[in-house]
Amino acid sequence: MAERMALHLETGRLAIRPLDPDDEAAYCRFASEGPVAARMVGAFGPNGELRFVSTLDGAEKAAMFRGHLANRIGGVPSRYAVVLRDGGGFVGAIGSYEIDPARIGLSYWIAVDHHGKGFAQEVLRAYCGPALRLFGRRLMLANVEPDNAASLAALRKVGFTDFDPAASPAVQVPADRVFLQFDGTGAGG
């Protein structure tokens, strides 16, 4: 069986490539900015509670990055840097995590300096279909805070549809989130 390779994707403006150790400073800096840090889960507390990046100290952020750098699904890197093609400036990150043999989760963020430029739709459209195929899954799930209208709109524009987590007890997530699913057949597939 052929070894699966990490994704290397390009759009008109962006390149999506596996995270690299050299990305740590930019990743931690941009992930620490205002709305990104307030929404991004960075760790789990001792009782399993979610800890957002905004509550982590520098060492904890570095540990979060190293965990993302090491994250694999079936031996393949599953966390990616999103950079500008013309010069490589860091824009954000996107990746997946294991849920079960049929599903993966989606995690992504765009640096505050790049909000409002259409990068979220661009990176989602480029990543989601290839990630489903690479990781051999039929469904990708995303969970979003209900007041994150920009992320909800971007996900829906690329083909994500509503998902009821109550119908899937294997998915354990906070009840105060909006859940969406992507099967690769929608607008983004």
JSON list of C-alpha atoms in Angstrom, two decimals:
[
{"chain": "A", "resi": 1, "resn": "MET", "atom": "CA", "xyz": [0.00, 0.00, 0.00]},
{"chain": "A", "resi": 2, "resn": "ALA", "atom": "CA", "xyz": [1.37, 3.42, -0.94]},
{"chain": "A", "resi": 3, "resn": "GLU", "atom": "CA", "xyz": [2.27, 5.76, 1.90]},
{"chain": "A", "resi": 4, "resn": "ARG", "atom": "CA", "xyz": [-0.07, 8.71, 2.18]},
{"chain": "A", "resi": 5, "resn": "MET", "atom": "CA", "xyz": [1.61, 12.09, 1.87]},
{"chain": "A", "resi": 6, "resn": "ALA", "atom": "CA", "xyz": [0.79, 15.29, 3.71]},
{"chain": "A", "resi": 7, "resn": "LEU", "atom": "CA", "xyz": [-1.31, 17.86, 1.90]},
{"chain": "A", "resi": 8, "resn": "HIS", "atom": "CA", "xyz": [0.41, 20.65, 0.00]},
{"chain": "A", "resi": 9, "resn": "LEU", "atom": "CA", "xyz": [-2.30, 22.88, -1.49]},
{"chain": "A", "resi": 10, "resn": "GLU", "atom": "CA", "xyz": [-2.39, 26.25, -3.23]},
{"chain": "A", "resi": 11, "resn": "THR", "atom": "CA", "xyz": [-5.12, 28.72, -4.06]},
{"chain": "A", "resi": 12, "resn": "GLY", "atom": "CA", "xyz": [-4.83, 31.98, -5.93]},
{"chain": "A", "resi": 13, "resn": "ARG", "atom": "CA", "xyz": [-3.44, 33.73, -2.86]},
{"chain": "A", "resi": 14, "resn": "LEU", "atom": "CA", "xyz": [-2.61, 31.06, -0.28]},
{"chain": "A", "resi": 15, "resn": "ALA", "atom": "CA", "xyz": [-0.42, 28.03, 0.28]},
{"chain": "A", "resi": 16, "resn": "ILE", "atom": "CA", "xyz": [-1.43, 25.31, 2.75]},
{"chain": "A", "resi": 17, "resn": "ARG", "atom": "CA", "xyz": [1.47, 23.20, 3.97]},
{"chain": "A", "resi": 18, "resn": "PRO", "atom": "CA", "xyz": [2.25, 21.05, 7.02]},
{"chain": "A", "resi": 19, "resn": "LEU", "atom": "CA", "xyz": [3.22, 22.98, 10.14]},
{"chain": "A", "resi": 20, "resn": "ASP", "atom": "CA", "xyz": [6.96, 23.31, 10.58]},
{"chain": "A", "resi": 21, "resn": "PRO", "atom": "CA", "xyz": [8.94, 23.89, 13.80]},
{"chain": "A", "resi": 22, "resn": "ASP", "atom": "CA", "xyz": [9.94, 27.29, 12.39]},
{"chain": "A", "resi": 23, "resn": "ASP", "atom": "CA", "xyz": [6.25, 28.32, 12.49]},
{"chain": "A", "resi": 24, "resn": "GLU", "atom": "CA", "xyz": [6.12, 28.30, 16.30]},
{"chain": "A", "resi": 25, "resn": "ALA", "atom": "CA", "xyz": [6.70, 32.02, 16.96]},
{"chain": "A", "resi": 26, "resn": "ALA", "atom": "CA", "xyz": [4.22, 33.24, 14.33]},
{"chain": "A", "resi": 27, "resn": "TYR", "atom": "CA", "xyz": [1.65, 30.57, 15.22]},
{"chain": "A", "resi": 28, "resn": "CYS", "atom": "CA", "xyz": [1.75, 31.39, 18.93]},
{"chain": "A", "resi": 29, "resn": "ARG", "atom": "CA", "xyz": [1.74, 35.16, 18.32]},
{"chain": "A", "resi": 30, "resn": "PHE", "atom": "CA", "xyz": [-1.20, 35.17, 15.91]},
{"chain": "A", "resi": 31, "resn": "ALA", "atom": "CA", "xyz": [-3.16, 32.52, 17.84]},
{"chain": "A", "resi": 32, "resn": "SER", "atom": "CA", "xyz": [-2.87, 34.81, 20.89]},
{"chain": "A", "resi": 33, "resn": "GLU", "atom": "CA", "xyz": [-4.68, 37.74, 19.28]},
{"chain": "A", "resi": 34, "resn": "GLY", "atom": "CA", "xyz": [-8.04, 38.94, 20.61]},
{"chain": "A", "resi": 35, "resn": "PRO", "atom": "CA", "xyz": [-10.91, 37.07, 18.99]},
{"chain": "A", "resi": 36, "resn": "VAL", "atom": "CA", "xyz": [-8.74, 34.14, 17.88]},
{"chain": "A", "resi": 37, "resn": "ALA", "atom": "CA", "xyz": [-7.41, 33.50, 21.40]},
{"chain": "A", "resi": 38, "resn": "ALA", "atom": "CA", "xyz": [-10.85, 33.89, 22.95]},
{"chain": "A", "resi": 39, "resn": "ARG", "atom": "CA", "xyz": [-12.38, 31.21, 20.69]},
{"chain": "A", "resi": 40, "resn": "MET", "atom": "CA", "xyz": [-9.52, 28.76, 20.14]},
{"chain": "A", "resi": 41, "resn": "VAL", "atom": "CA", "xyz": [-9.29, 25.79, 22.48]},
{"chain": "A", "resi": 42, "resn": "GLY", "atom": "CA", "xyz": [-5.68, 25.53, 23.57]},
{"chain": "A", "resi": 43, "resn": "ALA", "atom": "CA", "xyz": [-5.73, 22.85, 26.24]},
{"chain": "A", "resi": 44, "resn": "PHE", "atom": "CA", "xyz": [-7.88, 20.86, 28.59]},
{"chain": "A", "resi": 45, "resn": "GLY", "atom": "CA", "xyz": [-7.87, 21.54, 32.32]},
{"chain": "A", "resi": 46, "resn": "PRO", "atom": "CA", "xyz": [-7.34, 18.88, 34.99]},
{"chain": "A", "resi": 47, "resn": "ASN", "atom": "CA", "xyz": [-11.08, 18.08, 35.06]},
{"chain": "A", "resi": 48, "resn": "GLY", "atom": "CA", "xyz": [-11.44, 17.94, 31.27]},
{"chain": "A", "resi": 49, "resn": "GLU", "atom": "CA", "xyz": [-12.70, 21.51, 30.94]},
{"chain": "A", "resi": 50, "resn": "LEU", "atom": "CA", "xyz": [-11.80, 23.49, 27.82]},
{"chain": "A", "resi": 51, "resn": "ARG", "atom": "CA", "xyz": [-9.09, 26.11, 28.23]},
{"chain": "A", "resi": 52, "resn": "PHE", "atom": "CA", "xyz": [-8.96, 28.79, 25.57]},
{"chain": "A", "resi": 53, "resn": "VAL", "atom": "CA", "xyz": [-5.67, 30.15, 24.25]},
{"chain": "A", "resi": 54, "resn": "SER", "atom": "CA", "xyz": [-6.41, 33.48, 25.95]},
{"chain": "A", "resi": 55, "resn": "THR", "atom": "CA", "xyz": [-5.92, 31.71, 29.33]},
{"chain": "A", "resi": 56, "resn": "LEU", "atom": "CA", "xyz": [-2.60, 30.02, 28.50]},
{"chain": "A", "resi": 57, "resn": "ASP", "atom": "CA", "xyz": [0.84, 31.30, 29.43]},
{"chain": "A", "resi": 58, "resn": "GLY", "atom": "CA", "xyz": [3.77, 31.27, 26.98]},
{"chain": "A", "resi": 59, "resn": "ALA", "atom": "CA", "xyz": [4.98, 27.79, 27.89]},
{"chain": "A", "resi": 60, "resn": "GLU", "atom": "CA", "xyz": [1.45, 26.38, 27.52]},
{"chain": "A", "resi": 61, "resn": "LYS", "atom": "CA", "xyz": [1.08, 28.02, 24.10]},
{"chain": "A", "resi": 62, "resn": "ALA", "atom": "CA", "xyz": [4.40, 26.53, 23.00]},
{"chain": "A", "resi": 63, "resn": "ALA", "atom": "CA", "xyz": [3.25, 23.10, 24.23]},
{"chain": "A", "resi": 64, "resn": "MET", "atom": "CA", "xyz": [-0.04, 23.54, 22.31]},
{"chain": "A", "resi": 65, "resn": "PHE", "atom": "CA", "xyz": [1.93, 24.31, 19.14]},
{"chain": "A", "resi": 66, "resn": "ARG", "atom": "CA", "xyz": [4.20, 21.28, 19.61]},
{"chain": "A", "resi": 67, "resn": "GLY", "atom": "CA", "xyz": [1.11, 19.12, 20.08]},
{"chain": "A", "resi": 68, "resn": "HIS", "atom": "CA", "xyz": [-0.37, 20.45, 16.84]},
{"chain": "A", "resi": 69, "resn": "LEU", "atom": "CA", "xyz": [2.97, 19.91, 15.09]},
{"chain": "A", "resi": 70, "resn": "ALA", "atom": "CA", "xyz": [2.99, 16.26, 16.21]},
{"chain": "A", "resi": 71, "resn": "ASN", "atom": "CA", "xyz": [-0.71, 15.61, 15.52]},
{"chain": "A", "resi": 72, "resn": "ARG", "atom": "CA", "xyz": [-1.24, 12.83, 12.97]},
{"chain": "A", "resi": 73, "resn": "ILE", "atom": "CA", "xyz": [-4.14, 10.88, 11.55]},
{"chain": "A", "resi": 74, "resn": "GLY", "atom": "CA", "xyz": [-3.02, 7.51, 10.22]},
{"chain": "A", "resi": 75, "resn": "GLY", "atom": "CA", "xyz": [0.60, 8.67, 10.36]},
{"chain": "A", "resi": 76, "resn": "VAL", "atom": "CA", "xyz": [-0.06, 11.73, 8.17]},
{"chain": "A", "resi": 77, "resn": "PRO", "atom": "CA", "xyz": [0.38, 15.30, 9.48]},
{"chain": "A", "resi": 78, "resn": "SER", "atom": "CA", "xyz": [-3.05, 16.73, 10.21]},
{"chain": "A", "resi": 79, "resn": "ARG", "atom": "CA", "xyz": [-2.25, 20.37, 11.11]},
{"chain": "A", "resi": 80, "resn": "TYR", "atom": "CA", "xyz": [-1.29, 22.87, 8.45]},
{"chain": "A", "resi": 81, "resn": "ALA", "atom": "CA", "xyz": [0.04, 26.41, 8.16]},
{"chain": "A", "resi": 82, "resn": "VAL", "atom": "CA", "xyz": [-1.79, 28.83, 5.91]},
{"chain": "A", "resi": 83, "resn": "VAL", "atom": "CA", "xyz": [0.62, 31.32, 4.34]},
{"chain": "A", "resi": 84, "resn": "LEU", "atom": "CA", "xyz": [0.52, 33.93, 1.60]},
{"chain": "A", "resi": 85, "resn": "ARG", "atom": "CA", "xyz": [1.93, 32.60, -1.67]},
{"chain": "A", "resi": 86, "resn": "ASP", "atom": "CA", "xyz": [3.65, 35.92, -2.43]},
{"chain": "A", "resi": 87, "resn": "GLY", "atom": "CA", "xyz": [6.20, 36.05, 0.34]},
{"chain": "A", "resi": 88, "resn": "GLY", "atom": "CA", "xyz": [4.91, 33.43, 2.73]},
{"chain": "A", "resi": 89, "resn": "GLY", "atom": "CA", "xyz": [3.47, 35.67, 5.45]},
{"chain": "A", "resi": 90, "resn": "PHE", "atom": "CA", "xyz": [1.58, 33.63, 8.05]},
{"chain": "A", "resi": 91, "resn": "VAL", "atom": "CA", "xyz": [-2.23, 33.91, 7.64]},
{"chain": "A", "resi": 92, "resn": "GLY", "atom": "CA", "xyz": [-3.49, 31.20, 10.00]},
{"chain": "A", "resi": 93, "resn": "ALA", "atom": "CA", "xyz": [-3.82, 27.48, 10.42]},
{"chain": "A", "resi": 94, "resn": "ILE", "atom": "CA", "xyz": [-6.17, 24.66, 9.49]},
{"chain": "A", "resi": 95, "resn": "GLY", "atom": "CA", "xyz": [-6.27, 21.02, 10.40]},
{"chain": "A", "resi": 96, "resn": "SER", "atom": "CA", "xyz": [-8.21, 17.97, 11.40]},
{"chain": "A", "resi": 97, "resn": "TYR", "atom": "CA", "xyz": [-8.44, 15.66, 14.38]},
{"chain": "A", "resi": 98, "resn": "GLU", "atom": "CA", "xyz": [-9.65, 12.11, 14.81]},
{"chain": "A", "resi": 99, "resn": "ILE", "atom": "CA", "xyz": [-13.26, 11.52, 15.87]},
{"chain": "A", "resi": 100, "resn": "ASP", "atom": "CA", "xyz": [-13.96, 7.97, 14.69]},
{"chain": "A", "resi": 101, "resn": "PRO", "atom": "CA", "xyz": [-13.31, 5.77, 11.62]},
{"chain": "A", "resi": 102, "resn": "ALA", "atom": "CA", "xyz": [-15.91, 7.65, 9.55]},
{"chain": "A", "resi": 103, "resn": "ARG", "atom": "CA", "xyz": [-15.37, 11.24, 10.76]},
{"chain": "A", "resi": 104, "resn": "ILE", "atom": "CA", "xyz": [-12.74, 13.86, 11.38]},
{"chain": "A", "resi": 105, "resn": "GLY", "atom": "CA", "xyz": [-13.09, 17.22, 13.07]},
{"chain": "A", "resi": 106, "resn": "LEU", "atom": "CA", "xyz": [-12.07, 20.57, 11.60]},
{"chain": "A", "resi": 107, "resn": "SER", "atom": "CA", "xyz": [-10.08, 23.25, 13.36]},
{"chain": "A", "resi": 108, "resn": "TYR", "atom": "CA", "xyz": [-9.04, 26.50, 11.69]},
{"chain": "A", "resi": 109, "resn": "TRP", "atom": "CA", "xyz": [-8.29, 30.13, 12.43]},
{"chain": "A", "resi": 110, "resn": "ILE", "atom": "CA", "xyz": [-7.26, 33.22, 10.49]},
{"chain": "A", "resi": 111, "resn": "ALA", "atom": "CA", "xyz": [-4.98, 35.86, 12.04]},
{"chain": "A", "resi": 112, "resn": "VAL", "atom": "CA", "xyz": [-6.80, 39.07, 12.98]},
{"chain": "A", "resi": 113, "resn": "ASP", "atom": "CA", "xyz": [-4.81, 41.14, 10.44]},
{"chain": "A", "resi": 114, "resn": "HIS", "atom": "CA", "xyz": [-6.30, 38.95, 7.71]},
{"chain": "A", "resi": 115, "resn": "HIS", "atom": "CA", "xyz": [-9.95, 38.97, 8.78]},
{"chain": "A", "resi": 116, "resn": "GLY", "atom": "CA", "xyz": [-12.43, 40.27, 6.20]},
{"chain": "A", "resi": 117, "resn": "LYS", "atom": "CA", "xyz": [-10.32, 39.34, 3.17]},
{"chain": "A", "resi": 118, "resn": "GLY", "atom": "CA", "xyz": [-12.11, 36.11, 2.21]},
{"chain": "A", "resi": 119, "resn": "PHE", "atom": "CA", "xyz": [-9.22, 33.90, 3.34]},
{"chain": "A", "resi": 120, "resn": "ALA", "atom": "CA", "xyz": [-11.44, 31.66, 5.47]},
{"chain": "A", "resi": 121, "resn": "GLN", "atom": "CA", "xyz": [-13.59, 30.61, 2.52]},
{"chain": "A", "resi": 122, "resn": "GLU", "atom": "CA", "xyz": [-10.53, 30.26, 0.31]},
{"chain": "A", "resi": 123, "resn": "VAL", "atom": "CA", "xyz": [-8.67, 27.96, 2.70]},
{"chain": "A", "resi": 124, "resn": "LEU", "atom": "CA", "xyz": [-11.78, 25.94, 3.63]},
{"chain": "A", "resi": 125, "resn": "ARG", "atom": "CA", "xyz": [-12.67, 25.41, -0.02]},
{"chain": "A", "resi": 126, "resn": "ALA", "atom": "CA", "xyz": [-9.11, 24.22, -0.76]},
{"chain": "A", "resi": 127, "resn": "TYR", "atom": "CA", "xyz": [-8.66, 22.00, 2.33]},
{"chain": "A", "resi": 128, "resn": "CYS", "atom": "CA", "xyz": [-11.90, 20.20, 3.23]},
{"chain": "A", "resi": 129, "resn": "GLY", "atom": "CA", "xyz": [-12.42, 17.90, 0.23]},
{"chain": "A", "resi": 130, "resn": "PRO", "atom": "CA", "xyz": [-8.77, 16.83, -0.05]},
{"chain": "A", "resi": 131, "resn": "ALA", "atom": "CA", "xyz": [-8.59, 16.26, 3.72]},
{"chain": "A", "resi": 132, "resn": "LEU", "atom": "CA", "xyz": [-11.62, 13.94, 3.65]},
{"chain": "A", "resi": 133, "resn": "ARG", "atom": "CA", "xyz": [-10.00, 11.93, 0.86]},
{"chain": "A", "resi": 134, "resn": "LEU", "atom": "CA", "xyz": [-6.50, 11.93, 2.40]},
{"chain": "A", "resi": 135, "resn": "PHE", "atom": "CA", "xyz": [-7.73, 10.73, 5.79]},
{"chain": "A", "resi": 136, "resn": "GLY", "atom": "CA", "xyz": [-10.24, 8.29, 4.26]},
{"chain": "A", "resi": 137, "resn": "ARG", "atom": "CA", "xyz": [-13.30, 9.71, 6.00]},
{"chain": "A", "resi": 138, "resn": "ARG", "atom": "CA", "xyz": [-16.80, 10.37, 4.78]},
{"chain": "A", "resi": 139, "resn": "LEU", "atom": "CA", "xyz": [-17.67, 13.31, 7.06]},
{"chain": "A", "resi": 140, "resn": "MET", "atom": "CA", "xyz": [-15.95, 16.36, 8.55]},
{"chain": "A", "resi": 141, "resn": "LEU", "atom": "CA", "xyz": [-17.48, 18.07, 11.58]},
{"chain": "A", "resi": 142, "resn": "ALA", "atom": "CA", "xyz": [-17.00, 21.66, 12.73]},
{"chain": "A", "resi": 143, "resn": "ASN", "atom": "CA", "xyz": [-18.23, 23.26, 15.93]},
{"chain": "A", "resi": 144, "resn": "VAL", "atom": "CA", "xyz": [-18.49, 27.03, 16.19]},
{"chain": "A", "resi": 145, "resn": "GLU", "atom": "CA", "xyz": [-19.62, 29.49, 18.84]},
{"chain": "A", "resi": 146, "resn": "PRO", "atom": "CA", "xyz": [-23.08, 30.78, 17.89]},
{"chain": "A", "resi": 147, "resn": "ASP", "atom": "CA", "xyz": [-21.91, 34.42, 17.85]},
{"chain": "A", "resi": 148, "resn": "ASN", "atom": "CA", "xyz": [-19.09, 33.73, 15.39]},
{"chain": "A", "resi": 149, "resn": "ALA", "atom": "CA", "xyz": [-21.16, 34.79, 12.38]},
{"chain": "A", "resi": 150, "resn": "ALA", "atom": "CA", "xyz": [-18.17, 35.14, 10.03]},
{"chain": "A", "resi": 151, "resn": "SER", "atom": "CA", "xyz": [-17.00, 31.56, 10.61]},
{"chain": "A", "resi": 152, "resn": "LEU", "atom": "CA", "xyz": [-20.52, 30.14, 10.36]},
{"chain": "A", "resi": 153, "resn": "ALA", "atom": "CA", "xyz": [-21.05, 32.01, 7.07]},
{"chain": "A", "resi": 154, "resn": "ALA", "atom": "CA", "xyz": [-17.71, 30.87, 5.63]},
{"chain": "A", "resi": 155, "resn": "LEU", "atom": "CA", "xyz": [-18.37, 27.23, 6.54]},
{"chain": "A", "resi": 156, "resn": "ARG", "atom": "CA", "xyz": [-21.87, 27.29, 5.05]},
{"chain": "A", "resi": 157, "resn": "LYS", "atom": "CA", "xyz": [-20.66, 28.97, 1.85]},
{"chain": "A", "resi": 158, "resn": "VAL", "atom": "CA", "xyz": [-18.22, 26.13, 1.19]},
{"chain": "A", "resi": 159, "resn": "GLY", "atom": "CA", "xyz": [-20.80, 23.39, 1.72]},
{"chain": "A", "resi": 160, "resn": "PHE", "atom": "CA", "xyz": [-21.12, 22.71, 5.46]},
{"chain": "A", "resi": 161, "resn": "THR", "atom": "CA", "xyz": [-24.67, 21.96, 6.62]},
{"chain": "A", "resi": 162, "resn": "ASP", "atom": "CA", "xyz": [-26.33, 21.67, 10.03]},
{"chain": "A", "resi": 163, "resn": "PHE", "atom": "CA", "xyz": [-25.48, 18.66, 12.19]},
{"chain": "A", "resi": 164, "resn": "ASP", "atom": "CA", "xyz": [-27.23, 17.53, 15.37]},
{"chain": "A", "resi": 165, "resn": "PRO", "atom": "CA", "xyz": [-24.64, 16.23, 17.85]},
{"chain": "A", "resi": 166, "resn": "ALA", "atom": "CA", "xyz": [-27.42, 14.65, 19.93]},
{"chain": "A", "resi": 167, "resn": "ALA", "atom": "CA", "xyz": [-27.88, 12.18, 17.08]},
{"chain": "A", "resi": 168, "resn": "SER", "atom": "CA", "xyz": [-24.26, 11.08, 17.52]},
{"chain": "A", "resi": 169, "resn": "PRO", "atom": "CA", "xyz": [-23.37, 10.34, 21.16]},
{"chain": "A", "resi": 170, "resn": "ALA", "atom": "CA", "xyz": [-19.75, 9.57, 20.18]},
{"chain": "A", "resi": 171, "resn": "VAL", "atom": "CA", "xyz": [-19.21, 13.29, 19.55]},
{"chain": "A", "resi": 172, "resn": "GLN", "atom": "CA", "xyz": [-18.68, 14.88, 22.96]},
{"chain": "A", "resi": 173, "resn": "VAL", "atom": "CA", "xyz": [-18.56, 18.66, 22.70]},
{"chain": "A", "resi": 174, "resn": "PRO", "atom": "CA", "xyz": [-19.94, 21.69, 24.53]},
{"chain": "A", "resi": 175, "resn": "ALA", "atom": "CA", "xyz": [-23.69, 22.10, 24.14]},
{"chain": "A", "resi": 176, "resn": "ASP", "atom": "CA", "xyz": [-23.39, 25.86, 23.53]},
{"chain": "A", "resi": 177, "resn": "ARG", "atom": "CA", "xyz": [-21.84, 25.43, 20.07]},
{"chain": "A", "resi": 178, "resn": "VAL", "atom": "CA", "xyz": [-23.29, 25.25, 16.55]},
{"chain": "A", "resi": 179, "resn": "PHE", "atom": "CA", "xyz": [-22.38, 22.03, 14.76]},
{"chain": "A", "resi": 180, "resn": "LEU", "atom": "CA", "xyz": [-21.93, 21.71, 11.02]},
{"chain": "A", "resi": 181, "resn": "GLN", "atom": "CA", "xyz": [-20.98, 18.79, 8.77]},
{"chain": "A", "resi": 182, "resn": "PHE", "atom": "CA", "xyz": [-19.26, 18.50, 5.40]},
{"chain": "A", "resi": 183, "resn": "ASP", "atom": "CA", "xyz": [-19.40, 15.42, 3.21]},
{"chain": "A", "resi": 184, "resn": "GLY", "atom": "CA", "xyz": [-17.55, 16.73, 0.16]},
{"chain": "A", "resi": 185, "resn": "THR", "atom": "CA", "xyz": [-20.60, 16.92, -2.06]},
{"chain": "A", "resi": 186, "resn": "GLY", "atom": "CA", "xyz": [-21.58, 20.55, -1.35]},
{"chain": "A", "resi": 187, "resn": "ALA", "atom": "CA", "xyz": [-20.30, 23.81, -2.79]},
{"chain": "A", "resi": 188, "resn": "GLY", "atom": "CA", "xyz": [-16.84, 23.27, -1.33]},
{"chain": "A", "resi": 189, "resn": "GLY", "atom": "CA", "xyz": [-16.38, 19.66, -2.48]}
]
